[in-house]
Coordinates of C-alpha atoms and ligand atoms in Angstrom, one line a residue:
X1 CA 0.1 -7.0 -5.7
X2 CA 3.3 -8.4 -7.3
X3 CA 6.0 -6.1 -8.5
X4 CA 7.5 -6.1 -12.0
X5 CA 10.6 -4.4 -13.4
X6 CA 12.3 -4.4 -16.8
X7 CA 15.5 -2.8 -18.1
X8 CA 17.1 -2.2 -21.4
X9 CA 20.3 -0.2 -21.7
X10 CA 24.0 0.1 -21.3
X11 CA 24.0 -0.8 -17.6
X12 CA 24.0 -4.3 -16.2
X13 CA 20.4 -5.4 -16.6
X14 CA 20.6 -8.1 -13.9
X15 CA 21.8 -5.6 -11.3
X16 CA 19.2 -3.0 -12.2
X17 CA 16.3 -5.6 -12.2
X18 CA 17.5 -7.1 -8.9
X19 CA 17.7 -3.7 -7.3
X20 CA 14.2 -3.0 -8.5
X21 CA 12.9 -6.3 -7.2
X22 CA 14.4 -5.6 -3.8
X23 CA 12.6 -2.3 -3.7
X24 CA 9.3 -3.9 -5.0
X25 CA 9.4 -6.8 -2.6
X26 CA 6.8 -5.0 -0.4
X27 CA 4.3 -5.8 -3.1
X28 CA 4.6 -9.6 -2.6
X29 CA 7.3 -12.0 -1.6
X30 CA 6.0 -15.5 -2.3
X31 CA 8.4 -16.1 -5.1
X32 CA 10.8 -14.2 -7.4
X33 CA 12.1 -14.6 -10.9
X34 CA 14.0 -13.0 -13.7
X35 CA 14.6 -13.6 -17.3
X36 CA 17.9 -12.2 -18.6
X37 CA 19.6 -12.2 -22.0
X38 CA 22.5 -14.5 -22.1
X39 CA 25.1 -13.2 -24.6
X40 CA 26.8 -16.6 -24.9
X41 CA 23.8 -18.5 -26.1
X42 CA 22.0 -15.4 -27.5
X43 CA 18.8 -16.4 -25.6
X44 CA 16.8 -15.2 -22.6
X45 CA 17.5 -17.5 -19.7
X46 CA 15.0 -18.1 -16.9
X47 CA 15.6 -18.1 -13.2
X48 CA 12.8 -18.4 -10.7
X49 CA 12.0 -20.0 -7.4
X50 CA 9.9 -19.9 -4.3
X51 CA 11.3 -17.5 -1.8
X52 CA 12.5 -14.0 -1.5
X53 CA 14.5 -11.8 -3.9
X54 CA 17.6 -12.6 -1.8
X55 CA 17.3 -16.2 -2.9
X56 CA 16.9 -15.1 -6.6
X57 CA 19.9 -13.0 -6.1
X58 CA 21.9 -16.1 -5.2
X59 CA 20.6 -17.9 -8.2
X60 CA 21.8 -15.2 -10.7
X61 CA 25.2 -14.6 -9.1
X62 CA 27.2 -15.9 -12.1
X63 CA 25.3 -14.1 -14.8
X64 CA 27.4 -11.9 -17.0
X65 CA 26.7 -8.4 -18.0
X66 CA 23.5 -8.2 -20.0
X67 CA 21.7 -5.3 -21.7
X68 CA 18.1 -6.5 -21.1
X69 CA 16.1 -8.3 -18.4
X70 CA 12.7 -8.5 -16.7
X71 CA 11.8 -9.6 -13.2
X72 CA 8.9 -10.3 -10.9
X73 CA 8.2 -10.6 -7.2
X74 CA 4.9 -12.5 -6.6
X75 CA 1.9 -12.3 -4.3
X76 CA 0.0 -15.4 -5.3
X77 CA -3.5 -15.0 -6.6
X78 CA -4.0 -17.9 -9.0
X79 CA -2.1 -21.1 -8.1
X80 CA 0.0 -22.2 -5.2
X81 CA 3.3 -20.8 -4.2
X82 CA 5.6 -23.0 -6.2
X83 CA 8.3 -22.7 -8.8
X84 CA 5.9 -23.5 -11.8
X85 CA 3.7 -20.6 -10.8
X86 CA 6.5 -18.2 -10.2
X87 CA 7.0 -15.6 -13.0
X88 CA 8.4 -15.1 -15.6
X89 CA 6.4 -17.5 -17.8
X90 CA 7.6 -18.8 -21.2
X91 CA 5.3 -19.4 -24.2
X92 CA 5.0 -23.0 -25.4
X93 CA 8.0 -22.7 -27.8
X94 CA 9.8 -20.5 -25.3
X95 CA 9.9 -17.7 -27.8
X96 CA 8.1 -15.2 -25.6
X97 CA 8.6 -14.4 -21.9
X98 CA 6.1 -12.5 -19.8
X99 CA 5.9 -11.1 -16.3
X100 CA 2.5 -9.8 -15.1
X101 CA 1.0 -7.9 -12.1
X102 CA -2.8 -8.0 -11.9
X103 CA -5.6 -10.5 -12.3
X104 CA -7.0 -11.8 -15.6
X105 CA -10.6 -12.4 -14.7
X106 CA -11.6 -14.2 -18.0
X107 CA -8.5 -16.4 -18.3
X108 CA -10.7 -19.6 -18.3
X109 CA -12.8 -18.3 -21.1
X110 CA -9.8 -17.3 -23.1
X111 CA -8.2 -20.7 -22.6
X112 CA -11.4 -22.4 -23.8
X113 CA -11.9 -20.2 -26.8
X114 CA -8.3 -19.8 -28.1
X115 CA -6.1 -22.4 -26.5
X116 CA -8.2 -25.5 -26.3
X117 CA -6.0 -28.6 -25.7
X118 CA -2.9 -26.6 -24.8
X119 CA -0.6 -28.1 -22.2
X120 CA -0.5 -25.7 -19.3
X121 CA 2.7 -25.5 -17.3
X122 CA 1.4 -23.4 -14.4
X123 CA -1.9 -22.8 -12.6
X124 CA -1.7 -19.0 -13.1
X125 CA -4.0 -16.7 -15.0
X126 CA -0.8 -15.1 -16.5
X127 CA 0.2 -18.0 -18.6
X128 CA -2.8 -17.4 -20.9
X129 CA -1.3 -14.0 -21.9
X130 CA 2.0 -15.4 -23.1
X131 CA 0.4 -18.2 -25.0
X132 CA -2.0 -15.9 -26.7
X133 CA 0.8 -13.6 -27.8
X134 CA 2.6 -16.6 -29.3
X135 CA -0.5 -17.8 -31.0
X136 CA -1.4 -14.5 -32.5
X137 CA 2.2 -13.8 -33.6
X138 CA 1.8 -16.6 -36.2
X139 CA -0.3 -14.1 -38.3
X140 CA 0.5 -10.7 -36.8
X141 CA 3.5 -8.6 -36.0
X142 CA 4.6 -9.0 -32.3
X143 CA 3.2 -5.5 -31.5
X144 CA -0.1 -6.4 -33.1
X145 CA -0.2 -9.8 -31.3
X146 CA 0.4 -8.0 -27.9
X147 CA -2.3 -5.5 -28.8
X148 CA -4.8 -8.2 -29.8
X149 CA -4.0 -10.1 -26.6
X150 CA -4.5 -7.2 -24.2
X151 CA -7.7 -6.2 -26.0
X152 CA -9.2 -9.6 -25.0
X153 CA -8.2 -9.4 -21.3
X154 CA -10.7 -8.5 -18.6
X155 CA -9.2 -7.5 -15.3
X156 CA -6.0 -5.7 -14.5
X157 CA -2.6 -6.0 -15.9
X158 CA 0.9 -4.5 -16.0
X159 CA 3.0 -6.7 -18.2
X160 CA 6.4 -6.9 -19.8
X161 CA 7.1 -9.1 -22.8
X162 CA 10.4 -10.3 -24.2
X163 CA 10.9 -12.0 -27.6
X164 CA 13.8 -14.3 -28.3
X165 CA 13.6 -13.3 -32.0
X166 CA 14.2 -9.6 -31.2
X167 CA 16.2 -9.5 -27.9
X168 CA 16.7 -5.7 -28.1
X169 CA 13.1 -4.9 -27.6
X170 CA 10.9 -4.8 -24.5
X171 CA 7.1 -4.5 -24.9
X172 CA 4.9 -3.3 -22.0
X173 CA 1.2 -2.9 -21.6
X174 CA -0.9 -1.7 -18.7
X175 CA -4.5 -1.5 -17.4
X176 CA -5.4 -0.8 -13.8
X177 CA -2.1 -2.1 -12.3
X178 CA 0.5 0.7 -12.0
X179 CA 3.4 1.0 -14.4
X180 CA 6.0 3.8 -14.7
X181 CA 8.8 4.3 -17.1
X182 CA 12.1 6.0 -16.3
X183 CA 15.0 7.1 -18.4
X184 CA 18.6 8.1 -18.0
X185 CA 21.4 8.5 -20.5
X186 CA 22.3 4.9 -19.7
X187 CA 19.0 3.2 -20.4
X188 CA 15.3 2.7 -19.9
X189 CA 13.7 1.1 -16.9
X190 CA 10.0 0.3 -16.4
X191 CA 8.5 -0.8 -13.1
X192 CA 5.4 -1.0 -10.8
X193 CA 6.6 1.8 -8.5
X194 CA 8.8 4.9 -8.5
X195 CA 11.0 3.3 -5.8
X196 CA 12.3 0.8 -8.3
X197 CA 13.1 3.5 -10.9
X198 CA 14.7 6.2 -8.8
X199 CA 18.3 5.0 -8.8
X200 CA 18.4 4.6 -12.6
X201 CA 16.3 7.4 -13.9
X202 CA 16.7 11.1 -14.4
X203 CA 13.2 11.5 -15.6
X204 CA 10.0 9.4 -15.4
X205 CA 6.5 9.1 -16.6
X206 CA 3.6 7.2 -15.1
X207 CA 1.7 5.3 -17.9
X208 CA -2.0 5.7 -18.5
X209 CA -4.4 2.8 -18.6
X210 CA -4.6 0.8 -21.8
X211 CA -1.2 2.0 -23.0
X212 CA 1.2 -0.2 -24.9
X213 CA 4.9 0.7 -25.0
X214 CA 7.6 -0.6 -27.2
X215 CA 11.1 0.1 -25.9
X216 CA 14.2 -0.3 -28.1
X217 CA 17.7 0.8 -27.3
X218 CA 17.2 3.9 -29.3
X219 CA 13.6 4.9 -28.6
X220 CA 10.3 4.5 -26.7
X221 CA 7.1 4.3 -28.7
X222 CA 3.8 4.7 -26.9
X223 CA 0.3 3.9 -28.1
X224 CA -2.9 4.8 -26.3
X225 CA -6.1 2.6 -26.0
X226 CA -7.1 3.5 -29.6
X227 CA -3.6 2.5 -30.8
X228 CA -2.9 6.1 -31.6
X229 CA 0.8 7.0 -31.1
X230 CA 1.3 9.4 -28.2
X231 CA 4.1 11.6 -26.9
X232 CA 5.5 10.5 -23.6
X233 CA 5.9 13.4 -21.3
X234 CA 8.6 13.0 -18.7
X235 CA 9.0 14.7 -15.4
X236 CA 12.2 15.1 -13.3
X237 CA 12.9 12.4 -10.8
X238 CA 12.4 13.9 -7.4
X239 CA 12.3 10.7 -5.3
X240 CA 15.0 10.5 -2.7
X241 CA 16.3 6.9 -3.1
X242 CA 18.3 7.0 0.2
X243 CA 15.0 7.4 2.2
X244 CA 14.4 3.7 1.6
X245 CA 17.6 2.7 3.4
X246 CA 17.3 0.8 6.7
X247 CA 20.2 2.6 8.3
X248 CA 20.9 1.8 11.9
X249 CA 17.5 0.0 12.5
X250 CA 17.0 -3.7 12.6
X251 CA 13.6 -3.4 10.9
X252 CA 11.8 -0.9 8.7
X253 CA 8.8 -1.0 11.0
X254 CA 10.8 0.2 14.0
X255 CA 12.5 2.9 11.8
X256 CA 9.1 4.1 10.6
X257 CA 7.6 4.1 14.1
X258 CA 10.6 6.3 15.2
X259 CA 10.2 8.6 12.1
X260 CA 6.7 9.7 13.1
X261 CA 7.7 12.9 14.9
X262 CA 9.6 13.9 11.8
X263 CA 6.6 13.2 9.7
X264 CA 4.5 15.5 11.9
X265 CA 7.1 18.2 11.4
X266 CA 7.1 17.7 7.6
X267 CA 3.3 18.0 7.6
X268 CA 3.6 21.3 9.4
X269 CA 6.2 22.4 6.9
X270 CA 4.2 21.5 3.9
X271 CA 0.7 22.5 5.0
X272 CA 1.3 25.7 6.9
X273 CA 2.4 29.2 5.8
X274 CA 3.2 31.0 9.1
X275 CA 0.2 30.0 11.2
X276 CA -2.2 29.5 8.3
X277 CA -3.1 26.3 6.6
X278 CA -2.5 26.2 2.9
X279 CA -4.8 23.9 0.9
X280 CA -6.2 24.3 -2.6
X281 CA -9.4 26.5 -2.3
X282 CA -11.3 24.2 -4.7
X283 CA -10.9 21.3 -2.2
X284 CA -12.2 23.4 0.6
X285 CA -15.1 24.7 -1.3
X286 CA -16.0 21.2 -2.5
X287 CA -16.1 20.1 1.1
X288 CA -17.9 23.2 2.4
X289 CA -20.6 22.8 -0.3
X290 CA -21.2 19.1 0.5
X291 CA -24.1 18.2 2.9
X292 CA -22.3 14.9 3.9
X293 CA -18.8 13.5 3.6
X294 CA -18.0 9.9 2.8
X295 CA -14.6 8.3 3.6
X296 CA -13.8 5.3 1.5
X297 CA -10.8 3.2 2.6
X298 CA -9.5 -0.2 3.6
X299 CA -7.7 -1.6 6.7
X300 CA -5.4 0.8 8.5
X301 CA -6.5 3.7 6.2
X302 CA -10.1 3.1 7.1
X303 CA -9.2 3.2 10.8
X304 CA -7.7 6.7 10.2
X305 CA -11.0 7.5 8.5
X306 CA -12.9 6.8 11.7
X307 CA -10.7 9.3 13.5
X308 CA -11.4 11.7 10.6
X309 CA -15.1 11.2 11.3
X310 CA -14.6 12.5 14.8
X311 CA -12.4 15.4 13.6
X312 CA -14.8 16.6 10.8
X313 CA -17.9 16.2 12.9
X314 CA -16.4 18.1 15.8
X315 CA -14.7 20.9 13.8
X316 CA -17.1 21.4 10.9
X317 CA -20.3 19.8 12.1
X318 CA -20.6 18.1 8.8
X319 CA -21.7 14.4 9.1
X320 CA -19.1 12.0 7.9
X321 CA -19.7 8.3 7.1
X322 CA -16.9 5.8 6.8
X323 CA -17.3 2.9 4.4
X324 CA -15.3 -0.2 3.7
X325 CA -14.1 0.3 0.1
X326 CA -14.7 -3.3 -1.0
X327 CA -18.3 -3.1 0.2
X328 CA -19.0 0.4 -1.1
X329 CA -17.8 -0.4 -4.6
X330 CA -20.6 -2.9 -5.2
X331 CA -23.2 -2.0 -2.6
X332 CA -23.2 1.7 -2.4
X333 CA -25.5 3.1 0.3
X334 CA -28.3 5.7 -0.3
X335 CA -26.3 8.9 -0.6
X336 CA -27.1 12.4 0.5
X337 CA -28.0 15.1 -2.1
X338 CA -24.6 16.6 -2.2
X339 CA -21.9 14.1 -1.2
X340 CA -18.2 14.6 -1.2
X341 CA -15.9 11.6 -1.1
X342 CA -12.5 11.3 0.6
X343 CA -10.5 8.3 -0.4
X344 CA -7.7 7.5 2.0
X345 CA -5.0 5.3 0.8
X346 CA -1.4 5.1 1.8
X347 CA -0.4 3.4 -1.5
X348 CA -2.9 5.1 -3.8
X349 CA -3.3 1.9 -5.7
X350 CA -5.7 -0.2 -3.7
X351 CA -8.0 -2.0 -6.2
X352 CA -11.0 -1.9 -3.9
X353 CA -10.7 1.9 -3.9
X354 CA -10.2 2.0 -7.7
X355 CA -13.5 0.2 -8.1
X356 CA -15.1 2.8 -5.8
X357 CA -13.6 5.6 -7.8
X358 CA -14.9 4.4 -11.1
X359 CA -18.4 4.3 -9.6
X360 CA -17.9 7.9 -8.3
X361 CA -16.6 9.1 -11.7
X362 CA -19.6 7.5 -13.5
X363 CA -21.9 9.7 -11.3
X364 CA -19.7 12.8 -11.5
X365 CA -19.2 12.9 -7.7
X366 CA -16.3 15.0 -6.4
X367 CA -13.5 13.0 -4.8
X368 CA -10.3 13.7 -2.9
X369 CA -7.6 11.2 -2.5
X370 CA -5.4 11.5 0.5
X371 CA -2.3 9.4 -0.2
X372 CA 1.4 9.0 0.5
X373 CA 2.2 8.5 -3.2
X374 CA 1.5 11.5 -5.3
X375 CA 2.1 9.7 -8.6
X376 CA -0.3 6.9 -7.7
X377 CA -3.4 6.1 -9.7
X378 CA -5.9 7.2 -7.1
X379 CA -4.1 10.5 -6.8
X380 CA -4.2 11.0 -10.5
X381 CA -7.7 9.9 -11.1
X382 CA -9.6 11.6 -8.3
X383 CA -10.8 15.2 -8.7
X384 CA -8.3 16.3 -6.1
X385 CA -5.4 14.9 -4.2
X386 CA -3.5 15.7 -0.9
X387 CA -0.2 14.2 0.0
X388 CA 0.8 12.7 3.3
X389 CA 4.5 13.5 3.1
X390 CA 5.2 10.5 5.3
X391 CA 8.2 9.4 3.1
X392 CA 8.3 5.9 1.7
X393 CA 6.8 3.3 4.0
X394 CA 8.5 0.0 3.4
X395 CA 7.3 -2.2 6.3
X396 CA 4.1 -3.9 5.2
X397 CA 2.4 -2.9 8.5
X398 CA 1.5 0.7 8.2
X399 CA 2.6 3.0 11.1
X400 CA 3.8 6.5 10.0
X401 CA 1.3 6.6 7.1
X402 CA -1.6 6.0 9.5
X403 CA -0.5 8.9 11.9
X404 CA 0.2 11.1 8.9
X405 CA -3.4 10.4 7.6
X406 CA -4.8 11.5 10.9
X407 CA -2.7 14.6 11.0
X408 CA -3.6 15.6 7.4
X409 CA -7.3 14.9 8.2
X410 CA -7.0 17.3 11.2
X411 CA -5.4 19.9 9.1
X412 CA -8.0 19.6 6.4
X413 CA -10.9 19.7 8.9
X414 CA -9.5 22.7 10.7
X415 CA -9.1 24.6 7.4
X416 CA -12.6 23.8 6.2
X417 CA -13.9 25.1 9.6
X418 CA -11.7 28.2 9.4
X419 CA -10.1 27.0 12.7
X420 CA -6.4 27.1 11.7
X421 CA -5.4 29.1 14.8
X422 CA -3.1 27.2 17.1
X423 CA -3.0 24.0 15.1
X424 CA 0.6 24.5 13.9
X425 CA 1.7 24.9 17.4
X426 CA -0.3 21.8 18.5
X427 CA 1.2 19.6 15.9
X428 CA 4.7 20.8 16.6
X429 CA 4.2 20.2 20.3
X430 CA 2.8 16.7 19.5
X431 CA 6.0 15.9 17.5
X432 CA 8.1 16.9 20.5
X433 CA 6.1 14.8 22.9
X434 CA 6.0 11.8 20.5
X435 CA 9.8 12.0 20.4
X436 CA 10.0 12.2 24.1
X437 CA 7.8 9.1 24.5
X438 CA 9.7 7.2 21.8
X439 CA 13.0 7.5 23.7
X440 CA 11.6 4.8 26.0
X441 CA 10.5 2.5 23.3
X442 CA 12.4 -0.5 24.6
X443 CA 10.5 -0.6 27.8
X444 CA 7.5 -1.9 25.8
X445 CA 9.4 -5.2 25.3
X446 CA 9.1 -6.1 29.0
X447 CA 5.4 -5.4 29.0
X448 CA 4.9 -7.6 25.9
X449 CA 6.8 -10.5 27.5
X450 CA 4.7 -10.3 30.7
X451 CA 1.3 -9.7 29.1
X452 CA 1.0 -11.3 25.6
X453 CA 1.4 -14.9 26.6
X454 CA -1.7 -16.2 24.8
X455 CA -2.8 -16.6 21.2
X456 CA -5.6 -14.0 21.6
X457 CA -5.9 -10.5 23.0
X458 CA -8.3 -7.6 23.2
X459 CA -7.9 -3.8 22.9
X460 CA -10.7 -1.8 24.4
X461 CA -11.6 1.9 24.4
X462 CA -14.3 4.4 24.1
X463 CA -14.7 7.2 21.5
X464 CA -11.5 7.8 19.5
X465 CA -9.8 5.2 21.8
X466 CA -12.2 2.7 20.4
X467 CA -11.1 3.7 16.8
X468 CA -7.5 3.4 17.8
X469 CA -8.2 0.0 19.4
X470 CA -9.3 -1.2 16.0
X471 CA -5.9 -0.2 14.5
X472 CA -4.0 -1.5 17.5
X473 CA -5.6 -5.0 17.1
X474 CA -5.0 -5.0 13.3
X475 CA -1.3 -4.2 13.8
X476 CA -1.0 -7.0 16.4
X477 CA -2.7 -9.5 14.2
X478 CA -0.8 -8.8 11.1
X479 CA 2.7 -9.1 12.4
X480 CA 2.5 -11.2 15.6
X481 CA -0.4 -13.5 14.3
X482 CA -2.1 -13.2 17.7
X483 CA -5.9 -13.2 17.2
X484 CA -6.7 -9.7 18.4
X485 CA -9.9 -7.7 18.5
X486 CA -10.5 -4.0 19.0
X487 CA -13.7 -3.4 21.0
X488 CA -15.8 -0.6 22.2
X489 CA -15.2 -1.0 26.0
X490 CA -18.9 -0.9 26.9
X491 CA -19.8 -3.5 24.3
X492 CA -17.6 -6.4 25.6
X493 CA -20.2 -7.4 28.2
X494 CA -22.8 -7.9 25.6
X495 CA -21.5 -11.3 24.5
X496 CA -17.7 -11.2 23.8
X497 CA -16.8 -11.2 27.5
X498 CA -17.5 -15.0 27.3
X499 CA -14.1 -15.3 25.7
X500 CA -12.2 -13.9 28.7
X501 CA -10.4 -16.6 30.7
X502 CA -7.5 -16.7 33.0
X503 CA -4.6 -14.7 31.5
X504 CA -6.5 -13.3 28.4
X505 CA -4.7 -10.0 27.7
X506 CA -7.1 -7.0 27.6
X507 CA -5.4 -3.7 26.9
X508 CA -7.5 -0.6 27.7
X509 CA -6.8 2.7 25.9
X510 CA -7.9 5.5 28.0
X511 CA -7.6 9.2 27.0
X512 CA -11.1 10.8 27.0
X513 CA -11.7 12.3 30.5
X514 CA -15.5 12.1 30.3
X515 CA -15.5 8.3 29.8
X516 CA -12.3 7.4 31.5
X517 CA -13.9 6.0 34.6
X518 CA -16.4 3.9 32.5
X519 CA -13.5 2.3 30.6
X520 CA -11.8 1.6 34.0
X521 CA -15.0 -0.2 35.2
X522 CA -15.0 -2.2 32.0
X523 CA -11.4 -3.2 32.6
X524 CA -12.3 -4.2 36.2
X525 CA -15.1 -6.4 34.8
X526 CA -12.7 -8.5 32.7
X527 CA -10.0 -8.4 35.4
X528 CA -12.4 -10.1 37.8
X529 CA -12.9 -12.9 35.2
X530 CA -9.1 -13.5 35.1
X531 CA -8.0 -11.2 32.3
X532 CA -4.5 -9.9 32.2
X533 CA -5.4 -6.2 32.3
X534 CA -3.2 -3.4 31.0
X535 CA -4.0 0.3 30.9
X536 CA -2.5 2.8 28.5
X537 CA -3.6 6.3 29.5
X538 CA -2.8 9.9 28.9
X539 CA -1.6 12.1 31.8
X540 CA -5.0 13.7 31.8
X541 CA -6.8 10.6 33.1
X542 CA -3.9 8.5 34.5
X543 CA -4.1 6.8 37.8
X544 CA -1.4 5.1 39.9
X545 CA -0.6 1.7 38.5
X546 CA -1.3 2.5 34.9
X547 CA 1.1 0.6 32.7
X548 CA 1.9 3.3 30.1
X549 CA 1.2 7.0 30.7
X550 CA 1.5 9.2 27.7
X551 CA 2.0 13.0 27.7
X552 CA -1.1 15.2 27.1
X553 CA -1.5 16.8 23.7
X554 CA -4.2 18.8 21.9
X555 CA -7.3 16.6 22.2
X556 CA -7.7 16.7 18.4
X557 CA -4.4 14.9 18.0
X558 CA -4.6 12.4 21.0
X559 CA -5.1 9.4 18.7
X560 CA -1.7 10.0 17.2
X561 CA -0.2 9.7 20.6
X562 CA -2.3 6.8 21.8
X563 CA -1.4 4.6 18.9
X564 CA 2.4 4.8 19.5
X565 CA 2.6 2.2 22.3
X566 CA 0.3 -0.2 20.4
X567 CA 2.6 -0.1 17.4
X568 CA 5.5 -1.0 19.7
X569 CA 3.5 -3.7 21.3
X570 CA 2.8 -5.3 17.9
X571 CA 6.5 -4.9 17.0
X572 CA 7.8 -6.6 20.1
X573 CA 5.2 -9.3 20.1
X574 CA 6.3 -10.2 16.5
X575 CA 10.0 -9.9 17.4
X576 CA 9.6 -12.2 20.4
X577 CA 7.9 -14.8 18.2
X578 CA 10.7 -14.6 15.6
X579 CA 8.5 -13.5 12.8
X580 CA 9.5 -11.6 9.7
X581 CA 8.3 -8.2 11.0
X582 CA 8.6 -6.2 7.7
X583 CA 7.1 -8.9 5.5
X584 CA 4.4 -10.7 7.5
X585 CA 3.0 -13.9 6.0
X586 CA 0.3 -13.8 3.3
X587 CA 0.4 -10.0 3.0
X588 CA 1.6 -7.4 0.6
X589 CA 1.8 -3.6 1.0
X590 CA 0.0 -2.5 -2.1
X591 CA -3.3 -4.5 -2.5
X592 CA -3.9 -4.2 -6.2
X593 CA -6.4 -7.0 -6.5
X594 CA -10.1 -6.9 -5.4
Ligands
F6R601 C1 -2.1 -2.6 7.5 C2 -2.2 -2.0 6.2 C3 -3.5 -2.3 5.4 C4 -3.7 -1.1 4.4 C5 -4.8 -1.5 3.5 C6 -5.2 -0.3 2.5 O1 -1.0 -2.3 8.2 O2 -1.4 -1.3 5.8 O3 -4.6 -2.5 6.2 O4 -4.1 0.0 5.2 O5 -4.4 -2.6 2.7 O6 -4.0 0.1 1.9 P1 -3.9 1.6 1.3 O7 -3.8 2.5 2.5 O8 -2.6 1.5 0.5 O9 -5.1 1.8 0.5

């Protein structure tokens, strides 16, 4: 979590860093800060406060043109959300300034060993980094002091360092947290994500773990983990910056919900040649040779993995287990003789998954990352990678990345099973029907007003509807703060039904014909105990009185259709409560801490 950005060049550093911070705000928005070189007093000034980047923007309004600055947007891990804990952090003499994304696990030991008796200004783990650099720079060059400092750190870091004694130099180091460097004829920018670089770079390069970079106006010098100087290889910037604009929509979440038909078409475009699916043979062979597939993922991506289980088991008859990444990483189950791992991650940076991947690599297991960010760490470090082509997802609550994950899993499973025929047409038809349903998106607002009147709610369903109900409940929780649970419809009566009282909202998802009547009975059971019952059904199973009826699509793709109204329900529930829909409390989009 947290986003960092630094700039050195002929442009206005304040503007470049602010723009980067706005783009990185999805990574955390507890506080924001910037250190910028002030030409008048020839020093780096510090601006930081609790609140969003817009607030920081107002604090730095009067700053003149400056060639160099660094900035940070925080998701608090160590220490409360307050000004002292906001980044950047000064060293004791204020010579050095540091911003950091990551977690330093041994910061207490480092304090005790090297900085005993030091007066600490913040409660952060980061402050130890800047104090160590200052301490070691008494005897070493600044580059050597940074190198010595990072060699002592356990955990993850992407950090930027400024030095008052050499204000034309920016030093960066990274391990486990992402950091990319971009270049144009105007200057050099370094940041946690490509989105922050795009506007100011013609070329870019993702940095490898344990690299240290020294940036001067004239050149960039890169060292690897052994402190051997390396060539930086740049690739052309191919990120379309305008895709991150909000346009006519009031919120990114609504924009991204509405973009889903387009994403389906893009997936068809990228994965099909005529009617045939095109996927690297090595991936297909890897999966075909495996005796069991394992999906590792977290949150929404894990919910897509459950749908993937159904898709793979139906199409390929290969068993697929879904595991919570944070559990698998430290408690791996007994595995089959020839496992193949599929890591699903919208961001491609999730720390829980990175921990899984290092376990997989240690055992030389084959792995495939399915991600929306092709430059991400998980995409680069897994054996194989497949892209979602969902376009940048800015709202913290994932919508289009989730449906893209399901579509790509369907494409992959169909190709492994040599069952490409007809899928192109099915996805295209799905896109058209999603579009048709989404024209009535505003009607969901009425339903939400009528139904979601309590501080708790249930989604129920059977089969893939149960898996979708998990995602529906998560979406509702994270942006409306309603306590919601997704439940297998038949399981409610085994205990949880005790929570049903007058007016408790219970929303049934009903799309599978062979269990449709069972789900209806389960809804009746809660209705007779006072629940406010709602049915979302496909035309195939719909009955008079159902609240939302969705068009029929290829049964493989039904979950993509079923989730749409639940995304809108979450959206309107949050809107009605006046919440910050795109930036819900306590969350961040890219979860880079374990
Ligand atoms: C919820 C959401 C999260 C993520 C989870 C994993 O809307 O987006 O539950 O799915 O944090 O993140 P990724 O997919 O980036 O690995």
